[in-house]
Short mmCIF file of C-alpha atoms (C1' of nucleotides) in Angstrom, two decimals:
data_model
loop_
_atom_site.label_atom_id
_atom_site.label_comp_id
_atom_site.label_asym_id
_atom_site.label_seq_id
_atom_site.Cartn_x
_atom_site.Cartn_y
_atom_site.Cartn_z
CA MET A 1 64.36 6.31 70.87
CA PRO A 2 61.15 8.30 70.25
CA ARG A 3 59.56 7.34 66.97
CA PRO A 4 58.55 10.28 64.86
CA ARG A 5 54.89 11.16 64.62
CA SER A 6 53.67 9.02 61.72
CA LEU A 7 50.53 10.88 60.97
CA SER A 8 49.50 14.46 60.18
CA HIS A 9 46.10 15.97 60.94
CA ALA A 10 45.54 16.24 57.21
CA GLN A 11 46.17 12.54 56.69
CA LEU A 12 43.80 11.80 59.58
CA ALA A 13 41.07 13.96 58.07
CA SER A 14 41.55 12.50 54.61
CA ALA A 15 41.19 9.00 55.92
CA ALA A 16 37.97 9.96 57.80
CA LEU A 17 36.58 11.69 54.70
CA ALA A 18 37.40 8.61 52.61
CA VAL A 19 35.46 6.43 55.02
CA ILE A 20 32.51 8.85 54.90
CA ASP A 21 32.52 9.01 51.13
CA ARG A 22 32.64 5.28 50.87
CA ASP A 23 30.34 4.14 53.72
CA GLY A 24 28.39 7.21 54.60
CA LEU A 25 28.40 9.21 57.79
CA ALA A 26 27.01 6.24 59.65
CA GLY A 27 30.09 4.30 58.74
CA LEU A 28 32.43 6.78 60.48
CA SER A 29 33.86 5.59 63.77
CA MET A 30 37.19 5.61 65.45
CA ARG A 31 37.55 2.00 64.54
CA SER A 32 36.83 2.42 60.95
CA VAL A 33 39.17 5.34 60.51
CA ALA A 34 41.91 3.43 62.30
CA LYS A 35 41.44 0.52 60.02
CA GLU A 36 41.54 2.87 57.04
CA LEU A 37 44.96 4.01 58.19
CA GLY A 38 46.20 0.53 59.15
CA MET A 39 46.62 1.42 62.83
CA SER A 40 45.08 0.45 66.09
CA THR A 41 42.00 2.39 67.13
CA MET A 42 43.71 3.87 70.11
CA ALA A 43 46.55 5.28 68.09
CA LEU A 44 44.14 8.00 66.87
CA TYR A 45 43.99 9.38 70.36
CA ARG A 46 47.63 10.39 69.94
CA TYR A 47 46.46 12.96 67.42
CA VAL A 48 43.02 13.85 68.48
CA ASP A 49 41.26 14.39 71.77
CA ASP A 50 38.06 12.69 70.86
CA ARG A 51 35.72 11.88 68.06
CA GLU A 52 34.47 15.40 68.04
CA GLU A 53 37.83 16.83 67.15
CA LEU A 54 38.15 14.23 64.34
CA GLU A 55 34.83 15.47 62.95
CA ARG A 56 36.09 19.06 63.08
CA LEU A 57 39.15 18.08 61.12
CA VAL A 58 36.91 16.67 58.41
CA VAL A 59 34.90 19.87 58.28
CA ASP A 60 38.00 21.97 58.02
CA LEU A 61 39.38 19.73 55.25
CA VAL A 62 36.22 20.23 53.14
CA LEU A 63 35.57 23.91 53.92
CA GLY A 64 39.33 24.58 53.52
CA THR A 65 38.90 23.99 49.76
CA VAL A 66 36.61 26.97 49.48
CA ASP A 67 38.30 30.03 47.87
CA THR A 68 37.54 32.85 50.27
CA VAL A 69 39.10 35.63 48.24
CA PRO A 70 36.18 37.87 47.37
CA PRO A 71 35.59 38.19 43.62
CA GLY A 72 36.48 41.40 41.86
CA PRO A 73 35.38 44.58 43.67
CA GLU A 74 34.03 46.00 40.46
CA ALA A 75 31.03 43.67 40.68
CA PRO A 76 27.91 44.67 42.64
CA TRP A 77 28.13 43.58 46.25
CA HIS A 78 25.23 41.15 46.06
CA ASP A 79 26.85 39.36 43.12
CA ARG A 80 30.09 39.12 45.15
CA ILE A 81 28.29 37.53 48.02
CA GLU A 82 26.40 35.15 45.76
CA VAL A 83 29.75 33.96 44.46
CA LEU A 84 30.97 33.29 47.96
CA VAL A 85 27.83 31.43 48.87
CA ARG A 86 27.99 29.32 45.70
CA ARG A 87 31.53 28.32 46.41
CA LEU A 88 30.60 27.14 49.94
CA ARG A 89 27.61 25.31 48.58
CA ASP A 90 29.68 23.60 45.87
CA ALA A 91 32.27 22.48 48.40
CA VAL A 92 29.70 20.86 50.58
CA ALA A 93 27.89 19.28 47.66
CA ALA A 94 31.09 17.42 46.78
CA HIS A 95 30.69 15.55 50.10
CA PRO A 96 27.00 15.78 50.98
CA GLU A 97 27.30 13.33 53.85
CA ILE A 98 29.27 15.83 55.95
CA VAL A 99 26.37 18.28 56.11
CA PRO A 100 25.42 17.32 59.69
CA LEU A 101 29.12 17.78 60.69
CA THR A 102 29.35 21.24 59.15
CA VAL A 103 26.36 22.31 61.14
CA ALA A 104 27.59 20.81 64.45
CA HIS A 105 31.01 22.25 64.14
CA ARG A 106 30.32 25.44 62.26
CA HIS A 107 31.44 27.84 64.88
CA ARG A 108 34.60 25.88 65.72
CA SER A 109 35.95 25.45 62.20
CA LEU A 110 38.63 27.89 61.23
CA ALA A 111 37.81 27.47 57.56
CA GLY A 112 34.17 28.34 58.25
CA LEU A 113 35.18 31.38 60.20
CA ARG A 114 37.39 32.50 57.34
CA TRP A 115 34.41 32.31 55.00
CA SER A 116 32.34 34.44 57.31
CA GLU A 117 35.16 36.92 57.60
CA SER A 118 35.20 37.20 53.84
CA VAL A 119 31.42 37.77 53.66
CA LEU A 120 31.77 40.48 56.28
CA GLY A 121 34.46 42.13 54.27
CA VAL A 122 32.18 42.45 51.25
CA LEU A 123 29.34 43.63 53.46
CA THR A 124 31.52 46.25 55.03
CA GLU A 125 32.78 47.52 51.75
CA ALA A 126 29.16 47.73 50.65
CA GLY A 127 28.55 50.14 53.63
CA PHE A 128 26.97 47.84 56.11
CA ASP A 129 27.90 48.43 59.72
CA GLY A 130 26.54 48.16 63.30
CA ASP A 131 23.36 46.22 63.79
CA ARG A 132 22.64 46.04 60.18
CA ARG A 133 25.82 44.14 59.46
CA VAL A 134 25.16 41.69 62.37
CA VAL A 135 21.71 40.97 61.09
CA ALA A 136 22.88 40.63 57.47
CA LEU A 137 25.54 38.06 58.36
CA ARG A 138 23.26 36.19 60.68
CA GLY A 139 20.52 36.13 58.04
CA LEU A 140 22.92 34.87 55.42
CA LEU A 141 24.38 32.20 57.66
CA GLY A 142 20.91 31.03 58.75
CA TYR A 143 19.71 30.73 55.20
CA VAL A 144 22.84 29.07 53.87
CA ILE A 145 22.99 26.50 56.65
CA GLY A 146 19.25 25.72 56.45
CA ALA A 147 19.03 25.68 52.66
CA ILE A 148 22.05 23.39 52.28
CA GLN A 149 20.51 20.99 54.65
CA LEU A 150 17.13 20.98 52.91
CA GLU A 151 18.92 20.36 49.70
CA HIS A 152 20.49 17.22 50.97
CA LEU A 153 17.62 16.02 53.08
CA GLY A 154 14.82 15.81 50.54
CA PRO A 155 14.24 19.28 49.16
CA LEU A 156 10.95 20.41 47.88
CA SER A 157 12.10 19.53 44.39
CA GLY A 158 13.66 16.13 45.20
CA GLU A 159 12.51 12.74 46.51
CA GLY A 160 10.84 14.45 49.43
CA THR A 161 8.43 15.99 46.99
CA VAL A 162 7.21 12.61 45.79
CA ALA A 163 6.15 11.70 49.27
CA ILE A 164 4.43 15.10 49.65
CA THR A 165 2.61 14.58 46.32
CA GLU A 166 1.01 11.57 47.85
CA LEU A 167 -0.40 13.32 50.87
CA PRO A 168 -4.22 13.49 51.21
CA PRO A 169 -5.01 16.46 49.00
CA ASP A 170 -7.99 17.51 51.06
CA ALA A 171 -5.96 18.01 54.16
CA PHE A 172 -2.95 19.42 52.27
CA PRO A 173 -4.36 21.15 49.18
CA HIS A 174 -1.59 23.75 48.83
CA MET A 175 1.25 21.33 49.66
CA THR A 176 0.20 18.73 47.07
CA GLU A 177 -0.22 21.35 44.35
CA THR A 178 2.99 23.17 45.24
CA ALA A 179 4.92 19.92 45.34
CA ARG A 180 3.65 18.96 41.92
CA HIS A 181 4.72 22.29 40.58
CA ALA A 182 8.06 22.06 42.51
CA ARG A 183 9.14 19.04 40.62
CA LYS A 184 9.94 21.21 37.62
CA VAL A 185 12.02 23.65 39.68
CA SER A 186 15.69 22.83 39.68
CA ALA A 187 17.68 22.62 42.92
CA ASP A 188 19.82 25.52 41.69
CA ARG A 189 16.79 27.73 41.04
CA GLU A 190 15.40 26.95 44.49
CA PHE A 191 18.64 27.57 46.33
CA LEU A 192 19.70 30.68 44.40
CA GLY A 193 16.14 32.04 44.30
CA GLY A 194 15.88 31.98 48.11
CA LEU A 195 19.30 33.65 48.33
CA ALA A 196 18.17 36.32 45.85
CA LEU A 197 15.26 37.09 48.08
CA LEU A 198 17.45 37.66 51.06
CA LEU A 199 19.93 39.80 49.05
CA ARG A 200 17.04 41.80 47.66
CA GLY A 201 15.77 42.40 51.22
CA LEU A 202 19.25 43.65 52.16
CA GLY A 203 19.29 46.09 49.28
CA THR A 204 18.88 49.78 50.00
CA MET B 1 -6.46 -13.78 76.73
CA PRO B 2 -4.90 -10.92 74.79
CA ARG B 3 -3.83 -8.07 77.08
CA PRO B 4 -4.83 -4.67 75.93
CA ARG B 5 -2.27 -2.37 74.40
CA SER B 6 -0.94 -0.54 77.50
CA LEU B 7 0.68 2.34 75.82
CA SER B 8 -0.36 4.99 73.33
CA HIS B 9 1.98 6.76 70.84
CA ALA B 10 1.38 9.92 72.81
CA GLN B 11 2.53 8.37 76.06
CA LEU B 12 5.59 7.03 74.34
CA ALA B 13 6.46 10.37 72.88
CA SER B 14 5.93 12.12 76.22
CA ALA B 15 8.26 9.66 77.96
CA ALA B 16 10.93 10.22 75.38
CA LEU B 17 10.57 13.97 75.57
CA ALA B 18 10.82 13.76 79.39
CA VAL B 19 14.08 11.89 79.09
CA ILE B 20 15.39 14.51 76.57
CA ASP B 21 14.33 17.40 78.80
CA ARG B 22 16.03 15.85 81.78
CA ASP B 23 19.18 14.25 80.29
CA GLY B 24 19.58 15.95 76.94
CA LEU B 25 19.39 14.40 73.45
CA ALA B 26 22.47 12.30 74.26
CA GLY B 27 20.45 10.68 77.09
CA LEU B 28 17.81 9.37 74.64
CA SER B 29 17.97 5.70 74.00
CA MET B 30 15.51 2.84 73.62
CA ARG B 31 16.76 1.66 77.06
CA SER B 32 16.25 5.02 78.78
CA VAL B 33 12.76 5.53 77.44
CA ALA B 34 11.81 1.97 78.46
CA LYS B 35 13.05 2.63 81.95
CA GLU B 36 11.10 5.91 82.00
CA LEU B 37 7.97 3.86 81.29
CA GLY B 38 8.83 0.99 83.60
CA MET B 39 8.90 -1.53 80.80
CA SER B 40 11.46 -3.71 79.22
CA THR B 41 13.47 -2.18 76.31
CA MET B 42 12.00 -4.53 73.79
CA ALA B 43 8.44 -3.70 74.72
CA LEU B 44 8.86 -0.42 72.83
CA TYR B 45 9.19 -2.35 69.57
CA ARG B 46 5.54 -3.27 69.92
CA TYR B 47 4.65 0.33 69.29
CA VAL B 48 7.46 1.61 67.09
CA ASP B 49 9.46 0.16 64.24
CA ASP B 50 12.76 1.55 65.32
CA ARG B 51 14.43 4.45 67.04
CA GLU B 52 13.80 6.74 64.10
CA GLU B 53 10.08 6.34 64.43
CA LEU B 54 10.35 7.15 68.15
CA GLU B 55 12.19 10.35 67.26
CA ARG B 56 9.55 11.25 64.77
CA LEU B 57 6.94 10.87 67.45
CA VAL B 58 8.79 13.38 69.62
CA VAL B 59 9.03 15.84 66.81
CA ASP B 60 5.27 15.48 66.16
CA LEU B 61 4.50 15.91 69.83
CA VAL B 62 6.38 19.23 70.02
CA LEU B 63 5.41 20.65 66.60
CA GLY B 64 1.87 19.47 67.23
CA THR B 65 1.55 22.18 69.83
CA VAL B 66 1.95 24.90 67.22
CA ASP B 67 -1.24 26.69 66.32
CA THR B 68 -1.30 26.55 62.54
CA VAL B 69 -4.53 28.55 62.08
CA PRO B 70 -3.23 31.58 60.16
CA PRO B 71 -3.82 34.87 62.06
CA GLY B 72 -6.58 37.23 61.00
CA PRO B 73 -6.73 37.79 57.23
CA GLU B 74 -7.02 41.59 57.75
CA ALA B 75 -3.31 41.75 58.62
CA PRO B 76 -0.65 42.17 55.90
CA TRP B 77 0.54 38.83 54.55
CA HIS B 78 4.07 39.34 55.83
CA ASP B 79 2.85 39.89 59.32
CA ARG B 80 0.71 36.82 59.14
CA ILE B 81 3.74 34.76 58.06
CA GLU B 82 5.84 36.26 60.81
CA VAL B 83 3.29 35.17 63.36
CA LEU B 84 3.38 31.55 62.01
CA VAL B 85 7.18 31.50 62.09
CA ARG B 86 7.25 32.92 65.63
CA ARG B 87 4.92 30.18 66.83
CA LEU B 88 7.11 27.53 65.33
CA ARG B 89 10.24 29.05 66.81
CA ASP B 90 8.61 29.35 70.25
CA ALA B 91 7.50 25.69 70.25
CA VAL B 92 11.06 24.51 69.48
CA ALA B 93 12.52 26.91 71.99
CA ALA B 94 10.61 25.18 74.70
CA HIS B 95 12.63 22.03 74.00
CA PRO B 96 15.85 23.17 72.39
CA GLU B 97 17.46 19.78 72.53
CA ILE B 98 15.09 18.39 69.88
CA VAL B 99 16.41 20.78 67.28
CA PRO B 100 18.55 18.07 65.53
CA LEU B 101 15.46 15.82 65.48
CA THR B 102 13.20 18.42 63.89
CA VAL B 103 15.75 18.84 61.11
CA ALA B 104 16.26 15.10 60.56
CA HIS B 105 12.55 14.31 60.44
CA ARG B 106 11.22 17.53 59.11
CA HIS B 107 9.73 16.11 55.94
CA ARG B 108 8.25 13.14 57.65
CA SER B 109 6.44 14.97 60.47
CA LEU B 110 2.73 15.48 59.85
CA ALA B 111 2.73 18.47 62.29
CA GLY B 112 5.54 20.06 60.31
CA LEU B 113 3.78 19.53 57.05
CA ARG B 114 0.69 21.12 58.47
CA TRP B 115 2.69 24.17 59.33
CA SER B 116 4.04 24.37 55.79
CA GLU B 117 0.44 24.05 54.48
CA SER B 118 -0.60 26.94 56.56
CA VAL B 119 2.25 29.16 55.33
CA LEU B 120 1.42 28.18 51.68
CA GLY B 121 -2.14 29.17 52.37
CA VAL B 122 -1.14 32.70 53.37
CA LEU B 123 1.26 32.94 50.45
CA THR B 124 -1.47 31.87 48.06
CA GLU B 125 -3.97 34.34 49.46
CA ALA B 126 -1.25 36.98 48.93
CA GLY B 127 -1.13 36.16 45.28
CA PHE B 128 1.93 33.95 45.09
CA ASP B 129 1.74 31.04 42.67
CA GLY B 130 3.90 28.90 40.34
CA ASP B 131 7.64 29.07 40.73
CA ARG B 132 7.43 32.18 42.89
CA ARG B 133 5.46 30.29 45.54
CA VAL B 134 7.78 27.34 45.46
CA VAL B 135 10.86 29.57 45.96
CA ALA B 136 9.09 31.56 48.67
CA LEU B 137 8.30 28.47 50.71
CA ARG B 138 11.69 27.01 50.19
CA GLY B 139 13.39 30.22 51.16
CA LEU B 140 11.35 30.54 54.32
CA LEU B 141 11.94 26.88 55.30
CA GLY B 142 15.63 27.18 54.68
CA TYR B 143 15.96 30.28 56.72
CA VAL B 144 13.74 29.09 59.58
CA ILE B 145 15.54 25.75 59.84
CA GLY B 146 19.03 27.29 59.69
CA ALA B 147 18.33 30.23 61.95
CA ILE B 148 16.68 28.11 64.64
CA GLN B 149 19.75 25.91 64.64
CA LEU B 150 22.10 28.79 64.79
CA GLU B 151 20.16 30.15 67.76
CA HIS B 152 20.58 26.96 69.76
CA LEU B 153 24.09 26.19 68.61
CA GLY B 154 25.96 29.30 69.61
CA PRO B 155 24.49 32.24 67.74
CA LEU B 156 26.44 35.32 66.85
CA SER B 157 25.04 37.02 69.96
CA GLY B 158 25.45 34.04 72.36
CA GLU B 159 28.38 32.08 73.83
CA GLY B 160 29.76 31.38 70.31
CA THR B 161 30.48 35.07 70.10
CA VAL B 162 32.79 35.08 73.04
CA ALA B 163 35.00 32.51 71.35
CA ILE B 164 34.88 34.70 68.12
CA THR B 165 35.87 37.77 70.11
CA GLU B 166 39.01 35.90 71.10
CA LEU B 167 40.12 35.19 67.50
CA PRO B 168 43.36 36.83 66.30
CA PRO B 169 42.07 40.25 65.26
CA ASP B 170 44.67 40.58 62.44
CA ALA B 171 43.43 37.50 60.70
CA PHE B 172 39.72 38.14 61.56
CA PRO B 173 39.34 41.89 61.78
CA HIS B 174 35.66 41.99 60.70
CA MET B 175 34.62 38.97 62.68
CA THR B 176 36.10 40.26 65.97
CA GLU B 177 34.58 43.68 65.52
CA THR B 178 31.16 42.33 64.43
CA ALA B 179 31.13 39.82 67.31
CA ARG B 180 31.83 42.59 69.74
CA HIS B 181 28.99 44.57 68.36
CA ALA B 182 26.78 41.48 68.13
CA ARG B 183 26.76 41.00 71.88
CA LYS B 184 24.40 43.84 72.23
CA VAL B 185 21.98 42.48 69.61
CA SER B 186 19.26 40.30 71.14
CA ALA B 187 18.47 36.84 69.84
CA ASP B 188 15.01 38.05 68.97
CA ARG B 189 16.34 40.94 66.96
CA GLU B 190 18.75 38.71 65.05
CA PHE B 191 16.10 36.01 64.23
CA LEU B 192 13.32 38.42 63.34
CA GLY B 193 15.70 40.77 61.55
CA GLY B 194 16.85 38.03 59.21
CA LEU B 195 13.21 37.02 58.65
CA ALA B 196 12.32 40.56 57.85
CA LEU B 197 14.98 40.70 55.18
CA LEU B 198 13.53 37.65 53.52
CA LEU B 199 9.96 38.93 53.71
CA ARG B 200 11.05 42.26 52.37
CA GLY B 201 12.74 40.52 49.44
CA LEU B 202 9.45 38.72 48.81
CA GLY B 203 7.52 41.97 48.67
CA THR B 204 6.34 43.31 45.36
"C1'" DA C 1 -1.39 -10.65 71.87
"C1'" DC C 2 1.72 -8.59 74.74
"C1'" DC C 3 5.98 -8.52 77.09
"C1'" DT C 4 10.66 -10.31 78.58
"C1'" DG C 5 15.82 -11.48 78.76
"C1'" DA C 6 19.71 -13.11 76.60
"C1'" DA C 7 22.55 -12.38 72.94
"C1'" DC C 8 24.86 -10.12 68.76
"C1'" DA C 9 27.33 -6.74 66.64
"C1'" DC C 10 28.40 -2.58 67.24
"C1'" DC C 11 30.01 2.26 69.75
"C1'" DG C 12 33.69 5.85 72.32
"C1'" DT C 13 36.96 5.85 75.68
"C1'" DT C 14 40.20 4.37 79.93
"C1'" DC C 15 43.93 2.03 81.35
"C1'" DA C 16 47.94 -0.81 81.77
"C1'" DA C 17 51.34 -2.65 79.10
"C1'" DG C 18 54.68 -3.19 75.31
"C1'" DT C 19 58.74 -1.26 72.22
"C1'" DA D 1 57.36 8.93 72.69
"C1'" DC D 2 54.57 6.19 70.17
"C1'" DC D 3 51.53 2.41 69.63
"C1'" DT D 4 48.68 -1.73 71.17
"C1'" DG D 5 44.95 -4.90 73.13
"C1'" DA D 6 41.92 -5.89 76.71
"C1'" DA D 7 38.24 -4.09 79.14
"C1'" DC D 8 34.24 -1.03 80.49
"C1'" DA D 9 30.03 0.98 79.89
"C1'" DC D 10 27.26 1.90 76.65
"C1'" DC D 11 24.22 1.48 71.93
"C1'" DG D 12 20.09 -0.57 68.47
"C1'" DT D 13 18.07 -4.71 67.22
"C1'" DT D 14 17.15 -10.02 66.49
"C1'" DC D 15 15.35 -14.00 68.36
"C1'" DA D 16 13.40 -17.48 71.11
"C1'" DA D 17 10.80 -17.97 75.14
"C1'" DG D 18 7.34 -16.84 78.62
"C1'" DT D 19 2.18 -15.58 80.11
#
DNA sequence: ACCTGAACACCGTTCAAGT
DNA sequence: ACCTGAACACCGTTCAAGT
């Protein structure tokens, strides 16, 4: 008598995310997730091809919480895009340890693709098409991915800055001075400021 | 009689890079590098604290080839920055497998910091200071890091696009259309186009 | 001082076996 | 059909020992 499948993909992803939130990304392994679920390690392979697919499930779980319905069409298009970017950033910020996973599995996550689709919708309504639309999406994706990583890897305004402040000032005059100044710039201002530059560059 | 140190940091880094170029980043291990050098695995720990430091040496080796002398001051500042960005991109493109390493060790690599110092120099000569300079550097770093990764991880114009073209067009109308269009956009145009947006946003 | 080899505590995954 | 445990081929790193 065939036993029913006892696990859903969602349960699997939640267990993996629980491990990551508790022990960090380094704590994630097939064995640790299996233990979290009270099953044998090999049972996971009933539900998932390999570790990579498990990671993708985690990314989809987190990015799946992002509301991809574009905000009201009465707002200027650059404000609408900023809202979409903020939602993505906030979702990742709730689980900063998954940043490397989002990067690695970006183009295979359905939730991530849905977000891009939504951004493209706004761009299209704003009149972007052809090469310009490709470059706009690519530019936004590049910035968002890079900036989110910087933010959780020692941004110019965070702990990384302290190390930079202690560099030899004669070899790094601008870096040390900028780092000192950067300590007073909030992470929000840095992230959104860079985004504003990009959106301004996109403006007609 | 104490034997002389038989290895330099540079030799160690070259051996590791040779392993990466031949077997990919997944092939990099303390054991494989030791074998490449014809030594025991543990001998490496005479020269390096741990694997992380070995990775940093590789990043410094590659980024160390970047010419960080800013191009002629007679050129417009945005052209000067573009040249610096292109040099960094080209150096990484020669060893695409190290992309994850450059990201992970970005703020601990002296060569990387030297590049940032050079960019800051140009920005300063162009009249940027205070918060504006912090945001400008942060925005450039974010874009460069993210865009370089996209480029070597299935960019909108590369293999990733093929997968996207095959998405259900009713759920992803803009993505499928944009991806089809993106196939004709070169990687150079995508990367430099996004950078141009950012630089344009920086302009007064 | 420099280098080695065994050992420890981990990995992801294959395979044969149990219910 | 679903789950298990042993085993394989790897990791990074500690430690005691050799020259």
